[in-house]
PDB file of C-alpha atoms in Angstrom:
ATOM      1  CA  MET F 189      26.439 -23.570  19.656  1.00 63.00           C
ATOM      2  CA  LEU F 190      29.402 -21.641  21.317  1.00 68.00           C
ATOM      3  CA  GLY F 191      28.660 -18.601  19.224  1.00 74.00           C
ATOM      4  CA  PHE F 192      25.083 -18.520  20.564  1.00 80.00           C
ATOM      5  CA  ILE F 193      26.445 -18.772  24.184  1.00 84.00           C
ATOM      6  CA  TRP F 194      28.857 -15.988  23.368  1.00 81.00           C
ATOM      7  CA  PHE F 195      25.933 -13.926  21.993  1.00 80.00           C
ATOM      8  CA  ILE F 196      24.101 -14.439  25.258  1.00 84.00           C
ATOM      9  CA  ILE F 197      26.958 -13.302  27.384  1.00 85.00           C
ATOM     10  CA  MET F 198      27.802 -10.271  25.266  1.00 85.00           C
ATOM     11  CA  GLY F 199      24.131  -9.481  25.099  1.00 86.00           C
ATOM     12  CA  GLY F 200      23.935  -9.203  28.895  1.00 87.00           C
ATOM     13  CA  ILE F 201      27.085  -7.094  29.029  1.00 89.00           C
ATOM     14  CA  ILE F 202      25.842  -4.739  26.490  1.00 90.00           C
ATOM     15  CA  GLY F 203      22.400  -4.501  27.971  1.00 88.00           C
ATOM     16  CA  TRP F 204      23.829  -3.806  31.240  1.00 89.00           C
ATOM     17  CA  VAL F 205      26.166  -0.820  29.940  1.00 91.00           C
ATOM     18  CA  ALA F 206      23.226   0.374  27.858  1.00 89.00           C
ATOM     19  CA  SER F 207      21.009   0.457  30.863  1.00 88.00           C
ATOM     20  CA  LEU F 208      23.788   2.365  32.906  1.00 88.00           C
ATOM     21  CA  VAL F 209      24.021   4.927  30.013  1.00 88.00           C
ATOM     22  CA  MET F 210      20.158   5.370  29.965  1.00 85.00           C
ATOM     23  CA  ASN F 211      19.848   5.437  33.850  1.00 81.00           C
ATOM     24  CA  ARG F 212      17.720   2.301  33.873  1.00 77.00           C
ATOM     25  CA  ASP F 213      19.971   0.070  35.782  1.00 71.00           C
ATOM     26  CA  ALA F 214      18.113  -0.085  39.079  1.00 66.00           C
ATOM     27  CA  GLN F 215      14.874  -1.115  37.117  1.00 70.00           C
ATOM     28  CA  MET F 216      16.219  -3.983  35.144  1.00 71.00           C
ATOM     29  CA  GLY F 217      17.421  -7.304  36.135  1.00 78.00           C
ATOM     30  CA  TYR F 218      19.829  -9.731  34.473  1.00 82.00           C
ATOM     31  CA  PHE F 219      17.153 -11.178  32.294  1.00 86.00           C
ATOM     32  CA  TRP F 220      16.129  -7.896  30.853  1.00 84.00           C
ATOM     33  CA  ASN F 221      19.721  -6.854  30.462  1.00 84.00           C
ATOM     34  CA  VAL F 222      20.203 -10.075  28.227  1.00 86.00           C
ATOM     35  CA  VAL F 223      17.001  -9.416  26.259  1.00 88.00           C
ATOM     36  CA  VAL F 224      17.745  -5.542  25.639  1.00 87.00           C
ATOM     37  CA  GLY F 225      21.337  -6.454  24.796  1.00 86.00           C
ATOM     38  CA  MET F 226      20.278  -9.243  22.446  1.00 88.00           C
ATOM     39  CA  VAL F 227      17.539  -7.095  20.625  1.00 89.00           C
ATOM     40  CA  GLY F 228      19.581  -4.071  20.608  1.00 87.00           C
ATOM     41  CA  SER F 229      22.555  -6.139  19.011  1.00 84.00           C
ATOM     42  CA  PHE F 230      20.183  -7.228  16.300  1.00 85.00           C
ATOM     43  CA  ILE F 231      18.985  -3.696  15.732  1.00 85.00           C
ATOM     44  CA  GLY F 232      22.331  -2.187  15.716  1.00 83.00           C
ATOM     45  CA  ASN F 233      24.104  -4.804  13.853  1.00 80.00           C
ATOM     46  CA  SER F 234      21.306  -5.093  11.118  1.00 82.00           C
ATOM     47  CA  VAL F 235      21.535  -1.130  10.562  1.00 82.00           C
ATOM     48  CA  PHE F 236      25.307  -0.878  10.684  1.00 77.00           C
ATOM     49  CA  SER F 237      25.956  -3.780   8.590  1.00 73.00           C
ATOM     50  CA  PHE F 238      23.579  -2.445   5.935  1.00 74.00           C
ATOM     51  CA  VAL F 239      25.085   1.057   6.121  1.00 75.00           C
ATOM     52  CA  LEU F 240      28.682   0.339   6.861  1.00 68.00           C
ATOM     53  CA  GLY F 241      29.174  -3.429   6.187  1.00 62.00           C
ATOM     54  CA  SER F 242      30.401  -3.955   9.753  1.00 55.00           C
ATOM     55  CA  GLY F 243      30.660  -7.208  11.494  1.00 55.00           C
ATOM     56  CA  GLU F 244      28.703  -9.231  14.066  1.00 56.00           C
ATOM     57  CA  ILE F 245      28.664  -9.605  17.813  1.00 54.00           C
ATOM     58  CA  GLY F 246      28.422 -13.508  17.931  1.00 54.00           C
ATOM     59  CA  ALA F 247      31.651 -14.018  16.271  1.00 58.00           C
ATOM     60  CA  TRP F 248      35.011 -14.888  17.979  1.00 60.00           C
ATOM     61  CA  PRO F 249      36.974 -12.920  18.377  1.00 65.00           C
ATOM     62  CA  PRO F 250      34.333 -10.192  18.738  1.00 65.00           C
ATOM     63  CA  ASP F 251      34.351  -7.459  16.106  1.00 74.00           C
ATOM     64  CA  ILE F 252      34.816  -3.950  17.771  1.00 80.00           C
ATOM     65  CA  MET F 253      32.252  -2.449  15.222  1.00 78.00           C
ATOM     66  CA  GLY F 254      29.852  -5.262  16.127  1.00 78.00           C
ATOM     67  CA  ILE F 255      30.058  -4.431  19.781  1.00 83.00           C
ATOM     68  CA  ILE F 256      29.697  -0.679  19.238  1.00 86.00           C
ATOM     69  CA  SER F 257      26.741  -1.116  16.881  1.00 85.00           C
ATOM     70  CA  ALA F 258      25.126  -3.414  19.331  1.00 86.00           C
ATOM     71  CA  LEU F 259      25.571  -0.763  22.181  1.00 90.00           C
ATOM     72  CA  ILE F 260      24.201   1.857  20.099  1.00 90.00           C
ATOM     73  CA  GLY F 261      21.157  -0.285  19.127  1.00 90.00           C
ATOM     74  CA  ALA F 262      20.539  -1.206  22.741  1.00 90.00           C
ATOM     75  CA  ILE F 263      20.722   2.490  23.996  1.00 90.00           C
ATOM     76  CA  VAL F 264      18.354   3.407  21.047  1.00 90.00           C
ATOM     77  CA  LEU F 265      15.943   0.522  22.263  1.00 89.00           C
ATOM     78  CA  LEU F 266      16.033   1.748  25.749  1.00 88.00           C
ATOM     79  CA  GLY F 267      15.407   5.294  24.564  1.00 87.00           C
ATOM     80  CA  VAL F 268      12.327   4.265  22.571  1.00 87.00           C
ATOM     81  CA  LEU F 269      11.033   2.134  25.537  1.00 84.00           C
ATOM     82  CA  ASN F 270      11.534   5.293  27.856  1.00 82.00           C
ATOM     83  CA  LEU F 271       9.628   7.495  25.423  1.00 84.00           C
ATOM     84  CA  ILE F 272       6.883   5.034  25.246  1.00 85.00           C
ATOM     85  CA  GLN F 273       6.681   4.472  29.172  1.00 80.00           C
ATOM     86  CA  ARG F 274       7.471   7.938  30.430  1.00 75.00           C
ATOM     87  CA  GLY F 275       7.114  10.519  27.645  1.00 70.00           C
ATOM     88  CA  ASN F 276      10.712  11.419  27.747  1.00 65.00           C
ATOM     89  CA  VAL F 277      13.916   9.694  26.546  1.00 61.00           C
ATOM     90  CA  ARG F 278      16.284  10.008  29.614  1.00 61.00           C
ATOM     91  CA  GLY F 279      13.694   9.024  32.262  1.00 55.00           C
TER      92      GLY F 279
END
């Protein structure tokens, strides 16, 4: 249970950082930051664990490769959403 709560907290932080990087922070609220962070974490950690065998974000203490892969996954997710909504990646 504590791992899931930690996953939500880290998802919110990662989603917020990704929204800052992709210039979408003004358009997203707390809920969408958490959703983007969690989905991006799933995407990033799935790809990176397959390729590099890196860790996960829900573990304590958090694995730095898990956090980096989650951030990259969240940025890619926001880039795809920008591409779908506006026709360009950086908005």
